[in-house]
Amino acid sequence: MSKILVLGAALGGLQTALLLAGDGHRVTVLERDAHRAPADAESAWSRWRRPGIPQMQQTHLPLARWLQLAEAHLPELVGRMTAAGAVRMNVVAPEPGLRGSLRAGDERFDTLAARRSLLEAAATEAAEAAGIDIRRGVACRGLHRSSRGLHSSRDAGASGRARSGRQCPVHVTGVETNEGTLTADLVVDCTGRRSQLPSWLRDIGVREVGEERGRRGFVYYSRYFRSADGALPTSTFPLVVEHGSLGLLRIPADHGSYSVCLVSRGDDLQLRHLLRREAAWSAAVRQFPGAELWLDGHPLTDGVRIMAGLSDRKRNLYDTEHPLVTGLVAVGDSWAFTVPTVGRGLTMSLQHGLVLRDALRRTGTGEPEDLVAEFGRATDDSLAPVYRRTTFYTHHRLAEMDAHAAGLPYRDPDWSRSRALVRLAQRDPDALRAERAAAHLLPGAREELRAPALADAVARLVPEVEQDLPPGPSRAELLAAIGG
């Protein structure tokens, strides 16, 4: 088995480490933040210092697909999260469009709801119990490369040039840290959306890594509460509501806690100025029917927490024919980051970790170029389509927000069909299940969406969607309500 260094002890890195350690690899996780997780959920929420993770004090509702994969491949992780207080919930159960009780088979929509600090503390316990060495306070400062390029008994000679005549890729043999050089058969970058990988690669002679990056993104304005009796404020509510210039996320969590989050365009300077104030934020939340009840809980944090500068980004690290670098892979957000509105980050990270585990099973680390090529192909096949669907959402939702601010409906044929499906899901329980299955990346969802009866019903709603502005207040009414 191989010696593997995983960079980053957040959820993505710990998931990946657990998968690889489960196959017998010797896994060490390096984490630059020095502080260990406190022993209980409340201390982890209020006292755990994680400067490397600005979104640490947040609620987390992974996709239902994440729970399916975690229960299948990391059951000990799910058990520890549940024991710590993560709540098993069904994502269609509270939706108004359900119009009745859950059916047999609806358990596919189950997931775990919790604050991120609880989930990460439980994942740390699971990793340590599995014998994974987590070295805190060790910061990666760069990559260590082989002086001879690719080292492969099959593909390269002493010159460092492949027998095909082309130059071998740079081969990474470890990392440079504040504690010196650490070597490994494989380095796995799980340091997330703030990964310094492009600059590390430049420093060892790898040409510029291409990036696909959205020019615009969203800003998230959140407050966190706990109910007096441990129950959610209402039993029926849509988890996500979008109209006009704003979106609203209601995210249940553990021990009676929950968050309420407003979402605007990153370049909406009017709202960015106003929604920093608690009074304006609360007034904006009240523009969503039924949401005012969610403001009655006891606040867990002071003020409005703002998360900005978030747009979709994917790094093109893997030329599957001629890799740029070997001995190194990027997993999860280090490879591709998607906006939090769609909630796909943790699920994509687990899927990506499984891709890496399976690639290692097929090729091992003895032929580094084969491993990276295999990993790149599988990444393109399984995860790149999910990334593209997310960028579709981001592009069109921002354009819809632009149009609403100008008092105009937004018309695009593909977006209109998407919006018609969402509207139908508010009225029809079968459409709700199909729409949620697709949103949660569940197997078979694409076939459900293509069912003739559903496709016809969506097509009949398209003219209605195209004629209407998104429901809710006009831009002028919204600004007047929040003091603009």
Short mmCIF file of C-alpha atoms in Angstrom, two decimals:
data_model
loop_
_atom_site.label_atom_id
_atom_site.label_comp_id
_atom_site.label_asym_id
_atom_site.label_seq_id
_atom_site.Cartn_x
_atom_site.Cartn_y
_atom_site.Cartn_z
CA MET A 1 0.00 0.00 0.00
CA SER A 2 1.02 3.62 -0.57
CA LYS A 3 2.13 6.47 1.67
CA ILE A 4 -0.32 9.32 1.10
CA LEU A 5 -0.37 12.92 2.35
CA VAL A 6 -3.78 14.62 2.45
CA LEU A 7 -3.62 18.41 2.75
CA GLY A 8 -6.47 19.82 4.82
CA ALA A 9 -8.44 18.37 7.75
CA ALA A 10 -11.81 19.89 6.88
CA LEU A 11 -14.72 17.63 5.95
CA GLY A 12 -13.52 17.00 2.41
CA GLY A 13 -10.02 16.04 3.46
CA LEU A 14 -11.21 13.80 6.28
CA GLN A 15 -13.70 11.99 4.02
CA THR A 16 -10.95 11.36 1.50
CA ALA A 17 -8.50 10.22 4.18
CA LEU A 18 -11.06 7.75 5.58
CA LEU A 19 -11.71 6.27 2.15
CA LEU A 20 -8.00 5.79 1.41
CA ALA A 21 -7.13 4.50 4.87
CA GLY A 22 -9.97 2.01 4.53
CA ASP A 23 -8.08 0.49 1.60
CA GLY A 24 -4.96 0.06 3.71
CA HIS A 25 -2.98 3.10 2.58
CA ARG A 26 -0.81 4.88 5.17
CA VAL A 27 -2.54 8.25 5.35
CA THR A 28 -1.30 11.39 7.10
CA VAL A 29 -3.44 14.55 7.12
CA LEU A 30 -1.72 17.93 7.40
CA GLU A 31 -3.78 20.80 8.84
CA ARG A 32 -2.40 24.30 9.24
CA ASP A 33 -4.87 25.29 11.99
CA ALA A 34 -3.41 24.12 15.29
CA HIS A 35 -6.47 23.83 17.51
CA ARG A 36 -8.20 20.51 18.13
CA ALA A 37 -11.98 20.16 18.19
CA PRO A 38 -13.61 20.75 21.60
CA ALA A 39 -15.38 17.78 23.14
CA ASP A 40 -19.03 18.86 22.76
CA ALA A 41 -21.18 20.39 20.04
CA GLU A 42 -21.77 23.74 21.74
CA SER A 43 -18.09 24.31 22.49
CA ALA A 44 -17.18 23.30 18.95
CA TRP A 45 -19.65 25.91 17.66
CA SER A 46 -18.58 28.76 19.92
CA ARG A 47 -14.91 28.10 20.72
CA TRP A 48 -13.25 26.09 17.97
CA ARG A 49 -10.76 28.39 16.27
CA ARG A 50 -10.50 27.50 12.56
CA PRO A 51 -9.12 30.61 10.82
CA GLY A 52 -8.51 28.54 7.67
CA ILE A 53 -12.27 27.93 7.30
CA PRO A 54 -14.19 31.22 7.24
CA GLN A 55 -17.49 29.32 6.86
CA MET A 56 -16.93 27.23 10.01
CA GLN A 57 -19.83 28.80 11.92
CA GLN A 58 -22.52 27.67 9.53
CA THR A 59 -25.29 25.15 9.29
CA HIS A 60 -24.83 22.32 6.82
CA LEU A 61 -27.43 20.31 4.91
CA PRO A 62 -25.64 17.90 2.57
CA LEU A 63 -27.43 16.53 -0.43
CA ALA A 64 -29.35 13.30 0.00
CA ARG A 65 -26.86 11.68 -2.36
CA TRP A 66 -24.11 12.42 0.16
CA LEU A 67 -25.90 10.39 2.84
CA GLN A 68 -26.44 7.49 0.43
CA LEU A 69 -22.74 7.38 -0.41
CA ALA A 70 -21.59 7.95 3.17
CA GLU A 71 -23.79 5.15 4.52
CA ALA A 72 -22.51 2.82 1.81
CA HIS A 73 -18.80 3.63 2.13
CA LEU A 74 -18.25 5.41 5.47
CA PRO A 75 -20.91 4.08 7.88
CA GLU A 76 -18.73 4.77 10.92
CA LEU A 77 -18.60 8.45 9.94
CA VAL A 78 -22.41 8.65 9.69
CA GLY A 79 -22.73 6.88 13.04
CA ARG A 80 -20.45 9.33 14.82
CA MET A 81 -22.20 12.34 13.28
CA THR A 82 -25.59 11.01 14.36
CA ALA A 83 -24.34 10.18 17.86
CA ALA A 84 -23.06 13.76 18.19
CA GLY A 85 -26.52 15.13 17.42
CA ALA A 86 -26.81 15.47 13.64
CA VAL A 87 -30.49 15.17 12.74
CA ARG A 88 -31.73 12.80 10.07
CA MET A 89 -34.28 14.67 8.00
CA ASN A 90 -36.11 14.16 4.73
CA VAL A 91 -35.73 17.02 2.28
CA VAL A 92 -39.16 16.60 0.66
CA ALA A 93 -41.07 16.22 3.96
CA PRO A 94 -41.35 19.96 4.76
CA GLU A 95 -42.00 21.07 1.17
CA PRO A 96 -45.52 22.52 0.62
CA GLY A 97 -45.70 20.68 -2.72
CA LEU A 98 -45.65 17.27 -0.98
CA ARG A 99 -49.40 17.60 -0.29
CA GLY A 100 -49.60 14.50 1.86
CA SER A 101 -47.45 11.93 3.60
CA LEU A 102 -44.15 10.40 2.59
CA ARG A 103 -44.34 7.25 0.47
CA ALA A 104 -42.36 4.04 0.50
CA GLY A 105 -39.06 4.83 -1.19
CA ASP A 106 -38.97 8.45 -0.05
CA GLU A 107 -36.16 7.57 2.33
CA ARG A 108 -33.89 8.23 -0.65
CA PHE A 109 -34.43 11.91 0.21
CA ASP A 110 -32.99 11.54 3.72
CA THR A 111 -29.88 13.48 4.76
CA LEU A 112 -28.22 14.76 7.94
CA ALA A 113 -28.73 18.31 9.21
CA ALA A 114 -26.19 19.86 11.57
CA ARG A 115 -23.87 22.75 12.20
CA ARG A 116 -20.64 22.36 10.31
CA SER A 117 -18.54 22.37 13.48
CA LEU A 118 -20.39 19.28 14.75
CA LEU A 119 -19.89 17.41 11.48
CA GLU A 120 -16.20 18.22 11.32
CA ALA A 121 -15.60 17.28 14.96
CA ALA A 122 -17.31 13.92 14.39
CA ALA A 123 -15.28 13.35 11.21
CA THR A 124 -12.09 14.07 13.17
CA GLU A 125 -13.06 11.44 15.74
CA ALA A 126 -13.77 8.92 12.98
CA ALA A 127 -10.42 9.59 11.31
CA GLU A 128 -8.44 9.27 14.54
CA ALA A 129 -10.29 6.05 15.41
CA ALA A 130 -9.29 4.70 12.00
CA GLY A 131 -5.61 5.26 12.80
CA ILE A 132 -5.15 8.31 10.56
CA ASP A 133 -2.41 10.65 11.75
CA ILE A 134 -3.77 14.23 11.79
CA ARG A 135 -0.87 16.65 12.23
CA ARG A 136 -2.25 20.03 13.28
CA GLY A 137 -0.27 23.23 13.02
CA VAL A 138 1.60 21.92 9.96
CA ALA A 139 1.24 24.35 7.04
CA CYS A 140 2.08 23.37 3.48
CA ARG A 141 4.34 25.99 1.90
CA GLY A 142 4.95 24.31 -1.42
CA LEU A 143 5.55 21.07 -3.28
CA HIS A 144 8.65 18.90 -3.37
CA ARG A 145 9.50 17.51 -6.80
CA SER A 146 11.73 14.75 -8.05
CA SER A 147 14.98 16.06 -9.49
CA ARG A 148 14.57 13.63 -12.43
CA GLY A 149 10.94 14.33 -13.32
CA LEU A 150 8.68 11.32 -13.66
CA HIS A 151 10.07 8.22 -12.05
CA SER A 152 8.47 5.21 -13.69
CA SER A 153 10.10 1.92 -14.51
CA ARG A 154 7.85 1.51 -17.50
CA ASP A 155 7.71 4.91 -19.13
CA ALA A 156 10.88 6.91 -18.60
CA GLY A 157 14.61 6.51 -18.92
CA ALA A 158 17.44 8.22 -17.09
CA SER A 159 17.03 11.40 -19.13
CA GLY A 160 13.62 12.14 -17.65
CA ARG A 161 12.15 11.94 -21.15
CA ALA A 162 9.40 9.47 -21.98
CA ARG A 163 10.21 6.77 -24.49
CA SER A 164 7.64 8.34 -26.78
CA GLY A 165 10.05 11.29 -27.07
CA ARG A 166 7.93 13.82 -25.19
CA GLN A 167 9.06 15.49 -21.99
CA CYS A 168 7.89 13.70 -18.85
CA PRO A 169 5.57 15.58 -16.50
CA VAL A 170 6.90 17.04 -13.27
CA HIS A 171 6.64 14.43 -10.53
CA VAL A 172 5.73 15.51 -6.99
CA THR A 173 7.31 13.48 -4.19
CA GLY A 174 6.06 15.38 -1.17
CA VAL A 175 5.49 18.83 0.33
CA GLU A 176 7.51 21.59 1.96
CA THR A 177 6.09 22.60 5.34
CA ASN A 178 6.92 24.76 8.33
CA GLU A 179 8.35 21.56 9.85
CA GLY A 180 10.48 20.62 6.85
CA THR A 181 10.07 18.31 3.85
CA LEU A 182 7.56 15.47 4.07
CA THR A 183 7.66 12.81 1.37
CA ALA A 184 4.86 10.63 0.00
CA ASP A 185 3.90 8.40 -2.90
CA LEU A 186 0.89 10.66 -3.51
CA VAL A 187 -0.10 14.15 -2.36
CA VAL A 188 -3.86 14.89 -2.26
CA ASP A 189 -4.82 18.57 -2.12
CA CYS A 190 -8.05 18.98 -0.12
CA THR A 191 -7.42 22.56 1.03
CA GLY A 192 -10.62 23.79 -0.57
CA ARG A 193 -11.58 26.85 -2.54
CA ARG A 194 -8.63 28.84 -1.18
CA SER A 195 -6.09 26.24 -2.31
CA GLN A 196 -2.73 27.68 -3.29
CA LEU A 197 -2.11 24.86 -5.75
CA PRO A 198 -1.58 27.00 -8.89
CA SER A 199 1.21 29.01 -7.23
CA TRP A 200 2.75 25.86 -5.73
CA LEU A 201 2.84 24.31 -9.19
CA ARG A 202 4.41 27.41 -10.75
CA ASP A 203 7.14 27.28 -8.12
CA ILE A 204 8.20 23.78 -9.26
CA GLY A 205 8.11 24.62 -12.96
CA VAL A 206 4.63 23.54 -14.01
CA ARG A 207 3.16 25.88 -16.58
CA GLU A 208 0.12 27.97 -15.72
CA VAL A 209 -2.90 25.88 -14.72
CA GLY A 210 -5.99 26.92 -16.65
CA GLU A 211 -9.12 27.90 -14.74
CA GLU A 212 -12.76 28.27 -15.66
CA ARG A 213 -14.14 30.94 -13.36
CA GLY A 214 -17.48 32.71 -13.20
CA ARG A 215 -17.10 36.46 -13.38
CA ARG A 216 -19.92 36.98 -10.91
CA GLY A 217 -21.39 35.18 -7.94
CA PHE A 218 -23.59 35.55 -4.89
CA VAL A 219 -23.41 37.07 -1.41
CA TYR A 220 -24.91 35.23 1.56
CA TYR A 221 -26.32 37.09 4.59
CA SER A 222 -27.02 34.69 7.46
CA ARG A 223 -28.25 34.64 11.02
CA TYR A 224 -28.35 31.63 13.34
CA PHE A 225 -31.03 30.78 15.89
CA ARG A 226 -32.20 28.12 18.35
CA SER A 227 -35.85 27.43 19.04
CA ALA A 228 -37.09 27.39 22.62
CA ASP A 229 -38.53 23.86 22.41
CA GLY A 230 -36.04 22.27 20.01
CA ALA A 231 -38.58 22.12 17.18
CA LEU A 232 -38.42 24.03 13.91
CA PRO A 233 -40.60 27.17 13.75
CA THR A 234 -42.92 25.60 11.18
CA SER A 235 -43.38 22.01 10.03
CA THR A 236 -44.08 22.97 6.41
CA PHE A 237 -41.70 25.28 4.58
CA PRO A 238 -39.68 25.34 1.38
CA LEU A 239 -35.97 24.95 2.06
CA VAL A 240 -35.16 27.31 -0.83
CA VAL A 241 -37.27 30.19 -2.14
CA GLU A 242 -36.15 32.48 -4.95
CA HIS A 243 -37.88 35.57 -6.19
CA GLY A 244 -36.63 38.72 -7.75
CA SER A 245 -33.49 40.19 -6.27
CA LEU A 246 -33.31 37.82 -3.32
CA GLY A 247 -33.30 34.17 -2.40
CA LEU A 248 -34.06 32.70 1.01
CA LEU A 249 -32.52 29.54 2.50
CA ARG A 250 -33.90 27.95 5.67
CA ILE A 251 -31.51 25.28 6.92
CA PRO A 252 -32.34 23.08 9.94
CA ALA A 253 -29.44 21.87 12.08
CA ASP A 254 -28.72 20.04 15.35
CA HIS A 255 -29.99 20.59 18.91
CA GLY A 256 -32.83 22.88 17.84
CA SER A 257 -30.57 25.25 15.87
CA TYR A 258 -31.18 26.55 12.37
CA SER A 259 -30.12 29.30 10.02
CA VAL A 260 -31.91 31.80 7.85
CA CYS A 261 -29.93 33.09 4.88
CA LEU A 262 -30.64 35.75 2.27
CA VAL A 263 -28.87 35.47 -1.09
CA SER A 264 -28.23 38.37 -3.47
CA ARG A 265 -25.98 39.11 -6.44
CA GLY A 266 -22.41 39.83 -5.50
CA ASP A 267 -22.53 43.12 -7.41
CA ASP A 268 -25.87 44.29 -5.96
CA LEU A 269 -24.34 47.17 -4.03
CA GLN A 270 -27.68 48.53 -2.81
CA LEU A 271 -28.59 45.32 -1.04
CA ARG A 272 -25.02 44.74 0.07
CA HIS A 273 -25.11 48.03 1.94
CA LEU A 274 -28.58 47.53 3.43
CA LEU A 275 -28.57 43.88 4.44
CA ARG A 276 -25.62 44.30 6.78
CA ARG A 277 -28.06 45.88 9.24
CA GLU A 278 -30.14 43.49 11.34
CA ALA A 279 -33.31 45.56 10.99
CA ALA A 280 -33.06 45.65 7.19
CA TRP A 281 -32.16 41.97 7.07
CA SER A 282 -35.20 41.04 9.18
CA ALA A 283 -37.46 43.24 7.06
CA ALA A 284 -36.21 41.49 3.93
CA VAL A 285 -36.86 38.04 5.45
CA ARG A 286 -40.45 39.11 6.19
CA GLN A 287 -41.02 39.68 2.48
CA PHE A 288 -41.14 35.87 2.14
CA PRO A 289 -44.53 34.51 3.30
CA GLY A 290 -44.23 32.52 6.52
CA ALA A 291 -40.56 33.32 7.04
CA GLU A 292 -41.23 35.81 9.85
CA LEU A 293 -41.84 32.89 12.26
CA TRP A 294 -38.21 31.87 11.80
CA LEU A 295 -37.07 35.14 13.37
CA ASP A 296 -38.52 34.28 16.80
CA GLY A 297 -35.72 31.94 17.88
CA HIS A 298 -32.91 32.84 20.24
CA PRO A 299 -29.95 34.26 18.25
CA LEU A 300 -26.80 32.13 18.44
CA THR A 301 -24.54 34.80 16.94
CA ASP A 302 -24.39 38.58 16.92
CA GLY A 303 -25.27 40.52 13.80
CA VAL A 304 -25.53 39.40 10.20
CA ARG A 305 -22.78 37.04 9.02
CA ILE A 306 -21.74 37.78 5.44
CA MET A 307 -20.02 35.39 3.04
CA ALA A 308 -19.03 36.99 -0.26
CA GLY A 309 -16.77 36.54 -3.26
CA LEU A 310 -18.21 33.15 -4.16
CA SER A 311 -18.43 32.16 -7.81
CA ASP A 312 -18.06 28.84 -9.60
CA ARG A 313 -14.45 27.85 -10.38
CA LYS A 314 -12.86 24.77 -11.94
CA ARG A 315 -9.15 24.07 -12.46
CA ASN A 316 -8.10 22.21 -15.58
CA LEU A 317 -5.37 20.14 -13.99
CA TYR A 318 -5.79 16.94 -15.90
CA ASP A 319 -4.80 16.48 -19.50
CA THR A 320 -5.75 12.81 -19.58
CA GLU A 321 -3.31 12.07 -22.40
CA HIS A 322 -0.34 14.11 -21.19
CA PRO A 323 -0.72 15.13 -17.51
CA LEU A 324 1.00 18.31 -16.36
CA VAL A 325 2.07 16.79 -13.07
CA THR A 326 2.10 13.40 -11.38
CA GLY A 327 2.25 12.35 -7.74
CA LEU A 328 -0.38 14.98 -7.00
CA VAL A 329 -4.18 15.23 -7.34
CA ALA A 330 -6.72 17.84 -6.27
CA VAL A 331 -9.99 16.63 -4.75
CA GLY A 332 -13.27 18.44 -4.10
CA ASP A 333 -13.25 22.23 -3.88
CA SER A 334 -9.53 22.34 -4.64
CA TRP A 335 -10.46 21.04 -8.10
CA ALA A 336 -13.89 22.64 -8.60
CA PHE A 337 -15.83 24.97 -6.34
CA THR A 338 -19.59 25.47 -6.77
CA VAL A 339 -21.77 28.14 -5.21
CA PRO A 340 -23.27 27.20 -1.82
CA THR A 341 -26.84 27.91 -2.96
CA VAL A 342 -27.05 24.48 -4.59
CA GLY A 343 -25.30 22.75 -1.67
CA ARG A 344 -23.25 20.32 -3.75
CA GLY A 345 -19.76 20.80 -2.32
CA LEU A 346 -19.65 18.03 0.28
CA THR A 347 -21.34 15.53 -2.03
CA MET A 348 -19.00 16.27 -4.94
CA SER A 349 -16.04 15.97 -2.57
CA LEU A 350 -17.14 12.50 -1.42
CA GLN A 351 -17.78 11.42 -4.99
CA HIS A 352 -14.33 12.70 -5.95
CA GLY A 353 -12.72 10.84 -3.07
CA LEU A 354 -14.38 7.65 -4.31
CA VAL A 355 -13.05 8.34 -7.81
CA LEU A 356 -9.53 8.60 -6.36
CA ARG A 357 -9.92 5.46 -4.25
CA ASP A 358 -11.09 3.47 -7.26
CA ALA A 359 -8.32 4.85 -9.49
CA LEU A 360 -5.77 3.76 -6.90
CA ARG A 361 -7.32 0.31 -6.82
CA ARG A 362 -6.90 0.01 -10.57
CA THR A 363 -3.43 1.50 -11.04
CA GLY A 364 -1.70 2.04 -7.68
CA THR A 365 1.02 4.67 -7.33
CA GLY A 366 3.76 2.64 -9.05
CA GLU A 367 2.86 4.11 -12.45
CA PRO A 368 2.20 7.77 -11.55
CA GLU A 369 1.20 8.90 -15.05
CA ASP A 370 -1.34 6.11 -15.39
CA LEU A 371 -2.86 7.03 -12.02
CA VAL A 372 -3.28 10.72 -12.84
CA ALA A 373 -4.66 9.95 -16.31
CA GLU A 374 -7.14 7.45 -14.89
CA PHE A 375 -8.19 9.88 -12.17
CA GLY A 376 -8.58 12.69 -14.71
CA ARG A 377 -10.76 10.61 -17.03
CA ALA A 378 -13.01 9.48 -14.21
CA THR A 379 -13.27 13.06 -12.90
CA ASP A 380 -14.33 14.33 -16.33
CA ASP A 381 -16.86 11.54 -16.75
CA SER A 382 -18.53 11.68 -13.35
CA LEU A 383 -18.11 15.18 -11.92
CA ALA A 384 -17.54 17.63 -14.78
CA PRO A 385 -21.21 17.29 -15.89
CA VAL A 386 -22.36 18.19 -12.36
CA TYR A 387 -20.13 21.25 -12.44
CA ARG A 388 -21.58 22.31 -15.80
CA ARG A 389 -25.15 22.00 -14.51
CA THR A 390 -24.21 24.18 -11.55
CA THR A 391 -22.72 26.90 -13.74
CA PHE A 392 -25.94 26.83 -15.79
CA TYR A 393 -27.89 27.62 -12.63
CA THR A 394 -25.49 30.37 -11.52
CA HIS A 395 -25.45 32.11 -14.91
CA HIS A 396 -29.20 32.17 -15.36
CA ARG A 397 -30.12 32.96 -11.77
CA LEU A 398 -27.84 36.00 -11.85
CA ALA A 399 -29.35 37.09 -15.17
CA GLU A 400 -32.85 36.66 -13.69
CA MET A 401 -31.84 38.86 -10.74
CA ASP A 402 -30.52 41.49 -13.15
CA ALA A 403 -33.79 41.49 -15.08
CA HIS A 404 -35.91 41.78 -11.94
CA ALA A 405 -33.91 44.79 -10.76
CA ALA A 406 -34.73 46.40 -14.10
CA GLY A 407 -38.44 45.49 -13.79
CA LEU A 408 -38.32 42.98 -16.64
CA PRO A 409 -39.05 39.26 -16.97
CA TYR A 410 -36.09 37.08 -17.88
CA ARG A 411 -36.55 34.86 -20.90
CA ASP A 412 -34.32 31.98 -21.90
CA PRO A 413 -35.85 28.72 -23.20
CA ASP A 414 -33.77 26.38 -21.06
CA TRP A 415 -34.13 28.51 -17.93
CA SER A 416 -37.86 28.86 -18.51
CA ARG A 417 -38.21 25.08 -18.56
CA SER A 418 -36.16 24.85 -15.37
CA ARG A 419 -38.35 27.45 -13.67
CA ALA A 420 -41.51 25.75 -14.93
CA LEU A 421 -40.35 22.52 -13.26
CA VAL A 422 -39.80 24.35 -9.96
CA ARG A 423 -43.27 25.91 -10.18
CA LEU A 424 -44.85 22.56 -11.00
CA ALA A 425 -43.05 21.02 -8.01
CA GLN A 426 -44.91 23.48 -5.77
CA ARG A 427 -48.21 22.02 -6.99
CA ASP A 428 -47.62 18.37 -7.83
CA PRO A 429 -45.97 15.80 -5.49
CA ASP A 430 -44.64 13.65 -8.34
CA ALA A 431 -43.00 16.68 -9.93
CA LEU A 432 -41.60 17.63 -6.51
CA ARG A 433 -39.95 14.24 -6.17
CA ALA A 434 -38.45 14.39 -9.65
CA GLU A 435 -37.19 17.96 -9.16
CA ARG A 436 -35.67 17.19 -5.75
CA ALA A 437 -34.10 13.98 -7.03
CA ALA A 438 -32.30 15.98 -9.72
CA ALA A 439 -31.27 18.73 -7.29
CA HIS A 440 -29.86 16.13 -4.88
CA LEU A 441 -27.97 14.22 -7.60
CA LEU A 442 -29.88 11.00 -6.94
CA PRO A 443 -29.51 8.03 -9.28
CA GLY A 444 -32.24 7.83 -11.90
CA ALA A 445 -33.20 11.50 -11.61
CA ARG A 446 -32.50 12.29 -15.25
CA GLU A 447 -34.86 9.51 -16.36
CA GLU A 448 -37.58 10.82 -14.00
CA LEU A 449 -37.32 14.27 -15.56
CA ARG A 450 -37.67 12.80 -19.05
CA ALA A 451 -40.95 11.00 -18.27
CA PRO A 452 -43.46 12.09 -20.99
CA ALA A 453 -46.21 13.13 -18.57
CA LEU A 454 -43.84 15.32 -16.55
CA ALA A 455 -42.21 16.82 -19.65
CA ASP A 456 -45.64 17.71 -21.08
CA ALA A 457 -46.78 19.31 -17.81
CA VAL A 458 -43.60 21.39 -17.66
CA ALA A 459 -44.02 22.50 -21.28
CA ARG A 460 -47.57 23.69 -20.55
CA LEU A 461 -46.29 25.89 -17.71
CA VAL A 462 -43.51 27.57 -19.71
CA PRO A 463 -45.73 30.37 -21.15
CA GLU A 464 -46.96 31.21 -17.65
CA VAL A 465 -43.38 31.42 -16.35
CA GLU A 466 -42.22 33.56 -19.28
CA GLN A 467 -45.04 36.08 -18.86
CA ASP A 468 -44.58 36.61 -15.12
CA LEU A 469 -41.98 38.31 -13.04
CA PRO A 470 -40.79 36.14 -10.15
CA PRO A 471 -43.38 36.18 -7.34
CA GLY A 472 -42.90 38.62 -4.50
CA PRO A 473 -42.29 42.37 -4.18
CA SER A 474 -41.00 44.49 -7.00
CA ARG A 475 -37.52 45.92 -6.67
CA ALA A 476 -38.93 49.26 -5.53
CA GLU A 477 -41.19 47.57 -2.97
CA LEU A 478 -38.30 45.54 -1.61
CA LEU A 479 -36.05 48.58 -1.19
CA ALA A 480 -38.86 50.54 0.47
CA ALA A 481 -39.49 47.68 2.92
CA ILE A 482 -35.87 47.44 4.04
CA GLY A 483 -35.16 51.14 4.25
CA GLY A 484 -33.56 51.77 0.89
#
